[in-house]
Short mmCIF file of C-alpha atoms (C1' of nucleotides) in Angstrom, two decimals:
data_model
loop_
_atom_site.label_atom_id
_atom_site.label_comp_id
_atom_site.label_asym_id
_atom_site.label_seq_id
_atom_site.Cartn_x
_atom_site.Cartn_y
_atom_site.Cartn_z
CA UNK A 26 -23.94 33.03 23.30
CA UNK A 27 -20.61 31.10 22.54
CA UNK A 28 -19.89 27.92 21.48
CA UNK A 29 -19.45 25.37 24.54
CA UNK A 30 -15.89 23.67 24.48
CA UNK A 31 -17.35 20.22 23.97
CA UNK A 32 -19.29 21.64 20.65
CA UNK A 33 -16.24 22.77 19.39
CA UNK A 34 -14.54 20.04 20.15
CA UNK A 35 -16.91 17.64 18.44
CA UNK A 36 -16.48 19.65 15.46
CA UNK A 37 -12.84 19.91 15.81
CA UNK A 38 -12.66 16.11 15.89
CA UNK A 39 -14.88 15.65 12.84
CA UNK A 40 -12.59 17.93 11.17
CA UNK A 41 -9.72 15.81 12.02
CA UNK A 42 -11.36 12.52 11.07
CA UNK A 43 -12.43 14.27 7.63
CA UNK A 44 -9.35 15.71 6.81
CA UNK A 45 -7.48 11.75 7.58
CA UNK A 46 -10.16 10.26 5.55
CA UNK A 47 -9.57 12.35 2.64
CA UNK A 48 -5.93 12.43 2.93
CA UNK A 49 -5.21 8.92 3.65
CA UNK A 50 -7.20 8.32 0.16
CA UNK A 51 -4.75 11.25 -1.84
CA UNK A 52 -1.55 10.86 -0.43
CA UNK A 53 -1.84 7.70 1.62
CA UNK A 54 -2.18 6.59 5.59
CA UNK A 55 1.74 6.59 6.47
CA UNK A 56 2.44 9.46 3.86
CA UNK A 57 0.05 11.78 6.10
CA UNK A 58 2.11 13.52 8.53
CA UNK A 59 0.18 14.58 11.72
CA UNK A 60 1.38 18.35 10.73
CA UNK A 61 -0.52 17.67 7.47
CA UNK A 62 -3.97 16.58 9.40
CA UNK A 63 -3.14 19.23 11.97
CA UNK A 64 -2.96 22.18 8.70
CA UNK A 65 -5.69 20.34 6.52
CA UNK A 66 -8.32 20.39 9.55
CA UNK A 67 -7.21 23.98 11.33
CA UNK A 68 -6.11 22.26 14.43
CA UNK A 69 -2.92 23.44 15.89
CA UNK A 70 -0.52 20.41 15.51
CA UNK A 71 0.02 19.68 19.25
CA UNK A 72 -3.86 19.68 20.17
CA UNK A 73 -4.42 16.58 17.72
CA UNK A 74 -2.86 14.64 20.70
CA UNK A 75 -6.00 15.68 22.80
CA UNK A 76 -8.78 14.09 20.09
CA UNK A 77 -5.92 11.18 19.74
CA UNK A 78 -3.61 9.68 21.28
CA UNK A 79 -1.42 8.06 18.96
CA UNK A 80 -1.35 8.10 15.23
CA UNK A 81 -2.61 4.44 15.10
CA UNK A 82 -6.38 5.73 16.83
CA UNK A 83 -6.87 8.02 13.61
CA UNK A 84 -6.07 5.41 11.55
CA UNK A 85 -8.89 3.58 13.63
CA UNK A 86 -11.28 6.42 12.96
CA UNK A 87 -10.82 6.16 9.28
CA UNK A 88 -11.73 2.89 9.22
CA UNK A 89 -14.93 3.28 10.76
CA UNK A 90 -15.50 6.36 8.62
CA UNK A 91 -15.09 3.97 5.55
CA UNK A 92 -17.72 1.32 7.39
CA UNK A 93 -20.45 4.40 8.17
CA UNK A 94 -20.10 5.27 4.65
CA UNK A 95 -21.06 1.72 3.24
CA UNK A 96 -23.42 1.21 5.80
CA UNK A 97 -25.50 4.78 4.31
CA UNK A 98 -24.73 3.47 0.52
CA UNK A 99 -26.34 0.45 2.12
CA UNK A 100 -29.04 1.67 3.72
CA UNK A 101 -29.76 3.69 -0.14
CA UNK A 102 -29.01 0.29 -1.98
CA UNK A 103 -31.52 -1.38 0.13
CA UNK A 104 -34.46 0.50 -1.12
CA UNK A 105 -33.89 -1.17 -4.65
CA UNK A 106 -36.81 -3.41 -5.27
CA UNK A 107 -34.52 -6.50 -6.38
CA UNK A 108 -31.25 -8.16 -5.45
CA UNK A 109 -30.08 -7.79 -8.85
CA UNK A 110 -31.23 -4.28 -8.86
CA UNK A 111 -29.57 -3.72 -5.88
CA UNK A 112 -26.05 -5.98 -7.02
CA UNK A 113 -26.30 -3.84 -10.21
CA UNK A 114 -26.72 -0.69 -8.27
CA UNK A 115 -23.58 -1.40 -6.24
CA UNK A 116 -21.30 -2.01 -9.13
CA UNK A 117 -22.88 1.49 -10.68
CA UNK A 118 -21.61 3.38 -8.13
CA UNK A 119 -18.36 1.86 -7.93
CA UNK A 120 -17.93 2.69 -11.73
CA UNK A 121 -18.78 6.44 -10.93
CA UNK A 122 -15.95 6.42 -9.15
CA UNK A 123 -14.16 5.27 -11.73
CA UNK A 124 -11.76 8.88 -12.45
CA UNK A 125 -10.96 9.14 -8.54
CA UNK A 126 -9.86 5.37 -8.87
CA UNK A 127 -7.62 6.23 -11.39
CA UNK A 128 -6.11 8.84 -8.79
CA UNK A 129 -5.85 7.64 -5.85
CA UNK A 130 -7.06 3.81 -6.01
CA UNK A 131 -10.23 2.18 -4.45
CA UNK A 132 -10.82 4.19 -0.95
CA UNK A 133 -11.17 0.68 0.69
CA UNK A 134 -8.96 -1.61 -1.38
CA UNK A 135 -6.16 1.01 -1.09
CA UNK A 136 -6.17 1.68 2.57
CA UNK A 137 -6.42 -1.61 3.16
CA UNK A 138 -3.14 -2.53 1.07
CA UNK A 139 -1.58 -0.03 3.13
CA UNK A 140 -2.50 -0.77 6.51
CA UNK A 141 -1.62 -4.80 5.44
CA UNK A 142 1.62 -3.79 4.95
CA UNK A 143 2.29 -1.36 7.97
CA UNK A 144 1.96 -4.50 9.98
CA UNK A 145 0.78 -3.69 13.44
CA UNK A 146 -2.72 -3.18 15.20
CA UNK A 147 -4.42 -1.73 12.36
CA UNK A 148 -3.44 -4.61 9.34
CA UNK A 149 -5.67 -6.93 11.72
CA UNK A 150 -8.68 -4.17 11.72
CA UNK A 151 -7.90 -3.97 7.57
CA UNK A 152 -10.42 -6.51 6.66
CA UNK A 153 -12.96 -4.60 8.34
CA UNK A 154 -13.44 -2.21 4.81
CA UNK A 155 -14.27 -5.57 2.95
CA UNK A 156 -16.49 -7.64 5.40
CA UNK A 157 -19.77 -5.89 5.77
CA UNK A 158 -19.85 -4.71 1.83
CA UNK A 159 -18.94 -8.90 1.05
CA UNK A 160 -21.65 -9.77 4.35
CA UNK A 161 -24.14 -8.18 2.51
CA UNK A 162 -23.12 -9.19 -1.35
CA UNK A 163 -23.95 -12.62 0.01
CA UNK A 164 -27.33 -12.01 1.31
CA UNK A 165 -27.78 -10.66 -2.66
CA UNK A 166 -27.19 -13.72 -3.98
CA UNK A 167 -28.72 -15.99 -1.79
CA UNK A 168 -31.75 -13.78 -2.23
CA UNK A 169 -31.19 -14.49 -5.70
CA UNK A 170 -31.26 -18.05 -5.09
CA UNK A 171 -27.51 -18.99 -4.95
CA UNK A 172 -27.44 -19.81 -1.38
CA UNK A 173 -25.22 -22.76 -1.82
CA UNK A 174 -22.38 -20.19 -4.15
CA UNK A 175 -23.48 -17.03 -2.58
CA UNK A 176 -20.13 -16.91 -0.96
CA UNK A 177 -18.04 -18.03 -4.14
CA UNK A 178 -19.92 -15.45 -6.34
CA UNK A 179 -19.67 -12.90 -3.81
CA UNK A 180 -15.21 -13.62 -3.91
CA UNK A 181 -16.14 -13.50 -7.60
CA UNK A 182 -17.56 -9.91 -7.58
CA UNK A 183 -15.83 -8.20 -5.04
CA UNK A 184 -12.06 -9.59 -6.40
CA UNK A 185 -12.96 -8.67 -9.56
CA UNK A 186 -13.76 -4.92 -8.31
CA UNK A 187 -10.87 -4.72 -6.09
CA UNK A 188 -8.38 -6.33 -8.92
CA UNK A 189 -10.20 -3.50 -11.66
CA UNK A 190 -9.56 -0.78 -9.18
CA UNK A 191 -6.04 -1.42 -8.76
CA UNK A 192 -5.03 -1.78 -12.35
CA UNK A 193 -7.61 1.46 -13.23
CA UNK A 194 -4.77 2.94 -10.67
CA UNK A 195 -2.14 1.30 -11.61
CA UNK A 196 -2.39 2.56 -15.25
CA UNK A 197 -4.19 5.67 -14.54
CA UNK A 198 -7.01 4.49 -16.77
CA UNK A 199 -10.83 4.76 -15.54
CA UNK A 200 -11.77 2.93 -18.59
CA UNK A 201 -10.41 -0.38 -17.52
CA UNK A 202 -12.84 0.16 -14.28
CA UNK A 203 -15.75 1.13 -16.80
CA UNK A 204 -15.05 -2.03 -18.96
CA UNK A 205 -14.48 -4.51 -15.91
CA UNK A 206 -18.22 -2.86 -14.43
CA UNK A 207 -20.12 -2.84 -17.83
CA UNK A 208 -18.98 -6.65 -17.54
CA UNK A 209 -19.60 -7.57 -14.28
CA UNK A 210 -22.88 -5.86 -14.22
CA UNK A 211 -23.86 -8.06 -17.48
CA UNK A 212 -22.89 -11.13 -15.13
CA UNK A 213 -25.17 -10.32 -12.67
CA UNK A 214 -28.39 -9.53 -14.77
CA UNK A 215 -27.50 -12.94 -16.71
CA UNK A 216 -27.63 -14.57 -13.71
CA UNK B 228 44.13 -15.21 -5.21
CA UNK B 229 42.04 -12.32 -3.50
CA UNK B 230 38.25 -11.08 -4.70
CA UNK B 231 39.11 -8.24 -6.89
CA UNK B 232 36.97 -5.23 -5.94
CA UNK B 233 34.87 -5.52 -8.79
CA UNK B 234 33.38 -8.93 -8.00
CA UNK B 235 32.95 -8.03 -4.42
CA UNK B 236 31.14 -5.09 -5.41
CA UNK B 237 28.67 -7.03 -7.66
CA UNK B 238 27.89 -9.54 -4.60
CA UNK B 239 27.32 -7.05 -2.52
CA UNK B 240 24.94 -5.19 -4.51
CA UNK B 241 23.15 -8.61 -5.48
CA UNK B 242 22.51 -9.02 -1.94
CA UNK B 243 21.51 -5.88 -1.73
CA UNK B 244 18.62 -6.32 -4.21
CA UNK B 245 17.63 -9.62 -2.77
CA UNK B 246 17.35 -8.19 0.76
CA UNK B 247 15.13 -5.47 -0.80
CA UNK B 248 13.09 -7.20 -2.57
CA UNK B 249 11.92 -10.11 0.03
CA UNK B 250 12.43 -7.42 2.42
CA UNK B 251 9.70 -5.21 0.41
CA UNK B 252 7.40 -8.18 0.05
CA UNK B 253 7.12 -9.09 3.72
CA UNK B 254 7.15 -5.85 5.42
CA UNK B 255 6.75 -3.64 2.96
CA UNK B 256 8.60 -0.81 0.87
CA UNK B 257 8.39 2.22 2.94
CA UNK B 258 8.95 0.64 6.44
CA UNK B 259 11.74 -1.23 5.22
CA UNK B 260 14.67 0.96 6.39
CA UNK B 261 18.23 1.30 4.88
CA UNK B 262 19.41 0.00 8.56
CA UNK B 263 17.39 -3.19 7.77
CA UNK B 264 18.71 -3.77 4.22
CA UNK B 265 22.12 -3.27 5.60
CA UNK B 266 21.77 -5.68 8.43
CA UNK B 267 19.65 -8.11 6.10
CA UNK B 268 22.47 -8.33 3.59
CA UNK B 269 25.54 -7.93 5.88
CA UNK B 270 26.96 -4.58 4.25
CA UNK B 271 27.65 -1.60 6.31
CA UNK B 272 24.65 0.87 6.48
CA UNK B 273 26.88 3.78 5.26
CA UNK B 274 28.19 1.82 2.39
CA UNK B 275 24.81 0.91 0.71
CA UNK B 276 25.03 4.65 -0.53
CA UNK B 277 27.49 3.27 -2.62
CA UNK B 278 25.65 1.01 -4.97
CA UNK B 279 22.58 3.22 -4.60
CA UNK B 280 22.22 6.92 -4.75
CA UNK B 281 18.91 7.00 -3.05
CA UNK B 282 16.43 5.08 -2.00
CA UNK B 283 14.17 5.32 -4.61
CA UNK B 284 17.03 3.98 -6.99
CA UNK B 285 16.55 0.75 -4.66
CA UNK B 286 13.09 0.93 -5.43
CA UNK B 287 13.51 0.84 -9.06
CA UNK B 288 15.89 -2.25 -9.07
CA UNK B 289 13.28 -4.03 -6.93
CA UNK B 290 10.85 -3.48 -9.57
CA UNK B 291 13.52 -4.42 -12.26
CA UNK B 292 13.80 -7.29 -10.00
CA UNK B 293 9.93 -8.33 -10.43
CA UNK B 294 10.27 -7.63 -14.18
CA UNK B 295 12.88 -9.96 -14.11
CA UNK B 296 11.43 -12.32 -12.01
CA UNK B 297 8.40 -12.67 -14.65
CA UNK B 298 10.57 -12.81 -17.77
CA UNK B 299 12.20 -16.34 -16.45
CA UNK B 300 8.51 -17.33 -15.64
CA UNK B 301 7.06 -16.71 -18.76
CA UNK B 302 10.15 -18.54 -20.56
CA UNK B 303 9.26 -21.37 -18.95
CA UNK B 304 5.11 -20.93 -19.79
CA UNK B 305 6.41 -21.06 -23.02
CA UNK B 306 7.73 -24.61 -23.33
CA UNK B 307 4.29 -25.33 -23.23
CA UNK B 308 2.04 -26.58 -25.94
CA UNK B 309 -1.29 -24.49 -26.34
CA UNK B 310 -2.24 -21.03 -25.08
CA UNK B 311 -4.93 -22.91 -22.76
CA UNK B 312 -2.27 -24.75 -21.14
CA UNK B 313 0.37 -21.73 -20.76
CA UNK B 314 -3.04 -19.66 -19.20
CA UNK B 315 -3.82 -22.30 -16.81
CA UNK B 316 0.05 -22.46 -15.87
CA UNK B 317 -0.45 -18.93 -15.01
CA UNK B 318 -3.18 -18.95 -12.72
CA UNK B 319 -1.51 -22.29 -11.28
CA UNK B 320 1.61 -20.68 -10.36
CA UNK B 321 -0.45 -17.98 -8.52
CA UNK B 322 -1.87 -20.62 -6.76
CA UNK B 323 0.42 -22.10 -5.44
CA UNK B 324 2.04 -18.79 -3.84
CA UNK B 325 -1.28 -18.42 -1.71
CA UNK B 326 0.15 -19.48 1.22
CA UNK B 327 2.52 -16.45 0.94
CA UNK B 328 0.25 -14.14 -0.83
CA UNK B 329 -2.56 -14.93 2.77
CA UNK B 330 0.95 -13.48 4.81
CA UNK B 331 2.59 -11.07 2.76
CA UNK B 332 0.18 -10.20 -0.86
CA UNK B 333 0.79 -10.58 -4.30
CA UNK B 334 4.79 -10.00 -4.58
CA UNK B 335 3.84 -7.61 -8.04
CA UNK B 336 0.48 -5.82 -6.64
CA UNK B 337 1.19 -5.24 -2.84
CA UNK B 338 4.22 -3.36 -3.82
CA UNK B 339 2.42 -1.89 -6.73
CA UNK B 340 -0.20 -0.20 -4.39
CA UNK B 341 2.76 0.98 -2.01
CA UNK B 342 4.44 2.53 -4.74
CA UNK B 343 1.46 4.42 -6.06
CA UNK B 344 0.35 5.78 -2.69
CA UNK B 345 4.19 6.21 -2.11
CA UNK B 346 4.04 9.18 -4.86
CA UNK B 347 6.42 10.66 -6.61
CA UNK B 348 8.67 8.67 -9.67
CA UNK B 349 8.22 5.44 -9.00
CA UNK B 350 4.89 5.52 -8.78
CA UNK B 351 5.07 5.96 -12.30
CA UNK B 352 6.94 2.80 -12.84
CA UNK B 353 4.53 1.15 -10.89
CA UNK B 354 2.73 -0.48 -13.96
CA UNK B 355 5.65 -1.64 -15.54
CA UNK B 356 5.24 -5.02 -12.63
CA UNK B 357 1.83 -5.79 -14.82
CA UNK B 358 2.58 -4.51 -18.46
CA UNK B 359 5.14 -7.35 -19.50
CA UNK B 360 2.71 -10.28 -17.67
CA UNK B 361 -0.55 -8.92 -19.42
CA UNK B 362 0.89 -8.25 -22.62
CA UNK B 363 1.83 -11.78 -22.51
CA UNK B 364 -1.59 -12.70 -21.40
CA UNK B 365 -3.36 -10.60 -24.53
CA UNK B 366 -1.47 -12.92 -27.22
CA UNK B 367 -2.32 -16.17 -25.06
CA UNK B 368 -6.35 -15.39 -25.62
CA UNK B 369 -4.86 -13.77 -29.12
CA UNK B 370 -3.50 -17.14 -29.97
CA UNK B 371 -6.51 -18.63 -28.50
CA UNK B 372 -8.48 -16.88 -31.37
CA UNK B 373 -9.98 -14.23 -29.06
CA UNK B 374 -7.94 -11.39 -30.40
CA UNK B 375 -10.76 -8.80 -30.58
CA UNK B 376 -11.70 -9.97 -26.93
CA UNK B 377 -7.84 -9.99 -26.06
CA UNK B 378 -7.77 -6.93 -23.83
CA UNK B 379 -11.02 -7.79 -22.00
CA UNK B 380 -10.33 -11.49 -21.12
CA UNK B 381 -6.63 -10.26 -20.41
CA UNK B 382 -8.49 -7.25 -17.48
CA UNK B 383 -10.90 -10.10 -16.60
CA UNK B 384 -7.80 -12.55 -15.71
CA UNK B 385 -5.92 -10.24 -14.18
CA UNK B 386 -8.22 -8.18 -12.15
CA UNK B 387 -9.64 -11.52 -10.72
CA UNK B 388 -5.89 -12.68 -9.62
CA UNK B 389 -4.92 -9.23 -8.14
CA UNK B 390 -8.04 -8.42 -6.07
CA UNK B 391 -8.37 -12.33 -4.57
CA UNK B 392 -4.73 -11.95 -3.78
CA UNK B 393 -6.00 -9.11 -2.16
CA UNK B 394 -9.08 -10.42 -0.20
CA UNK B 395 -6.24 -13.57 0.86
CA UNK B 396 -4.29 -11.40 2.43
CA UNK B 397 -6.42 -9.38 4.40
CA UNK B 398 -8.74 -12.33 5.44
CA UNK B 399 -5.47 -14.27 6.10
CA UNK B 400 -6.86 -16.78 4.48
CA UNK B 401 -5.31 -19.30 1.40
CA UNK B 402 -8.49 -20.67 0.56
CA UNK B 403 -9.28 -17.53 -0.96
CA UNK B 404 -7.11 -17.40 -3.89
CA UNK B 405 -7.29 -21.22 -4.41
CA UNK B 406 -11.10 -20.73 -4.81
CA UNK B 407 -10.70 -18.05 -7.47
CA UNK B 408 -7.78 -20.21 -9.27
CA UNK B 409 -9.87 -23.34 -9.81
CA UNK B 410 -12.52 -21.13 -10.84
CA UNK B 411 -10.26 -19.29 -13.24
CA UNK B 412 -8.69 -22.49 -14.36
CA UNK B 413 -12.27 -23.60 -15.54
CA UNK B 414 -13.15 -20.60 -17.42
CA UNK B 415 -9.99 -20.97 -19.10
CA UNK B 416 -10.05 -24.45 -20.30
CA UNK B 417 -13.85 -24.26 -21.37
CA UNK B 418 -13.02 -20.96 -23.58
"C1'" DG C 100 36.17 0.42 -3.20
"C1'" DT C 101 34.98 0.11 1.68
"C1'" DC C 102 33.55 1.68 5.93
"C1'" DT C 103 32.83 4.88 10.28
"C1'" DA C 104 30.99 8.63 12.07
"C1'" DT C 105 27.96 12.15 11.72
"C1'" DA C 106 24.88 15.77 9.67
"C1'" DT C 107 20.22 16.90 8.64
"C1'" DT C 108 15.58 16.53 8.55
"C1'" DC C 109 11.33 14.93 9.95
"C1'" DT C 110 7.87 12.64 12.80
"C1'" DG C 111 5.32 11.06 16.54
"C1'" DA C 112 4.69 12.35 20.99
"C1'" DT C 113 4.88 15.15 25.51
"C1'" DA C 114 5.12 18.93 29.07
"C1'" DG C 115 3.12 22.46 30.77
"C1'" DA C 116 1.30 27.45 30.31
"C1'" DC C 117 -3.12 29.57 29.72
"C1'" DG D 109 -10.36 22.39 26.76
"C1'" DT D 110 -6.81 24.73 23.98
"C1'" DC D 111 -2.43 25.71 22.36
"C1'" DT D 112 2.91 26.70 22.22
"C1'" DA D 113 7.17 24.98 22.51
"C1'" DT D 114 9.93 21.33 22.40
"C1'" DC D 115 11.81 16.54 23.02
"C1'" DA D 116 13.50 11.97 21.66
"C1'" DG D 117 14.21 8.95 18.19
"C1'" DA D 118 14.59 7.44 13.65
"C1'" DA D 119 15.53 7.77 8.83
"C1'" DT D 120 17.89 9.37 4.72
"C1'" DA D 121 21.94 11.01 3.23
"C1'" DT D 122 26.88 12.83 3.30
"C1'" DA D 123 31.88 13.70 4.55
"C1'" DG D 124 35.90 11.97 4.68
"C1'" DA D 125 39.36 8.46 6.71
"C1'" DC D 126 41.37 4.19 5.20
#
DNA sequence: GTCTATATTCTGATAGAC
DNA sequence: GTCTATCAGAATATAGAC
């Protein structure tokens, strides 16, 4: 029997929103041209105006994409016995990262640079990558009895990742993103 | 007697460059459109193809602009009397830009992160808006008597500046950076 | 050196057939 | 729901008069 039109919609869609995800990270948000999305996901160009309607809603989508995906590192982070296992954890896999950094920048910190400086709807949605990752960094260290500088250490940490990521870019170096983790993840156990 | 063409020509193209650059800061590289650096510093859109052959050369003499920018800073860190002090002049300086940095990010890393998504040449260049500052950094904590450390403390610094300018500008929120500052400062002066 | 007018290309978006 | 064809506008860049 054939595929119903709303199937193949929903997996046209998810095509889309993979192929914006991935090449907002490579080539950047404004850079992607909705012929490249339309090419990249096997859509013809004029029928990414029926999953969308303007270019600002993908940019939407990508955003949430970036939330789901912390909220399933989460929900695997969360199974750590410890908040310090689980802090520790969340630095690892930022470090393992570390060589697409140096390509193409943090996926968060980057798009959110971007959208910041396009102005518009979407630089208001921006901080929306950084506020349920830093949400839950808190609960960390208030579990870890910091309540009273869970929010300072929290700034502490996730500046320090962003900062890392952008100079790892910047120089095209994953080593400086290694060096700043191996440190950072010292900081926390020493806490 | 009358303006020679010469000294016209270097007024106009110093207007030119300041337009860019503020104009860069606040709304960014890309979106910033020849028509608005014409307008912005009174020259005739056509014209601006005189001083500059494209617009990446523009680009380039905004980030000549930075380097600039940095070298009369760090002349006047200089004047001062220990490495701690010069350090903590640093990070003070920052501070005191956070109103700015919460609207418009770090002058040096927002446009850093557009030009590296931007692609192409001047995302090469891109680093050359940290080198000079952290090579400057490395012989403060050098000086200090940290010179194996150097490198590290100089990442550490920086990192933590660049991804709190970061977090200020996409919370919209001052407080941000001024937290991580005073922190900074501390670390500094109890090295 | 300076400026006007325009060429060229590209992009987001739409109209309408199937 | 799907797709082709195309529009309208903007942006970079150039040609050529003054």
């Amino acid at each position: 029997m054939a595929k119903d039109g709303k199937a193949a919609a929903r997996g046209k869609q998810e095509r889309l929103v993979s192929a914006a995800v991935e090449l907002a990270h490579r080539q950047g948000y404004r850079k992607t041209t909705l012929a490249d999305l339309a090419e990249a996901a096997q859509v013809p160009l004029g029928n990414v105006y029926y999953y969308f309607k303007t270019k600002d809603d993908i940019g939407e989508a990508i955003v949430q994409h970036r939330e789901s995906e912390f909220e399933a590192m989460r929900a695997h982070l969360d199974g750590l016995p410890t908040p310090k296992a689980r802090l520790v954890a969340f630095v690892d896999m930022t470090m393992r990262n570390a060589a697409t950094v140096a390509k193409h920048g943090c996926p968060m910190g980057s798009l959110c640079a971007e959208l910041l400086k396009d102005g518009g709807q979407l630089a208001e949605r921006s901080n929306a990558l950084f506020a349920k990752p830093m949400d839950w960094m808190e609960r960390q260290f208030s579990a870890l009895g910091y309540a009273d500088a869970a929010a300072d250490l929290t700034l502490q940490l996730q500046s320090s990742l962003q900062g890392a990521s952008l100079m790892t870019q910047s120089f095209r170096d994953p080593a400086l993103l290694e060096r700043e983790g191996r440190r950072l993840k010292s900081w926390i156990e020493a806490l």
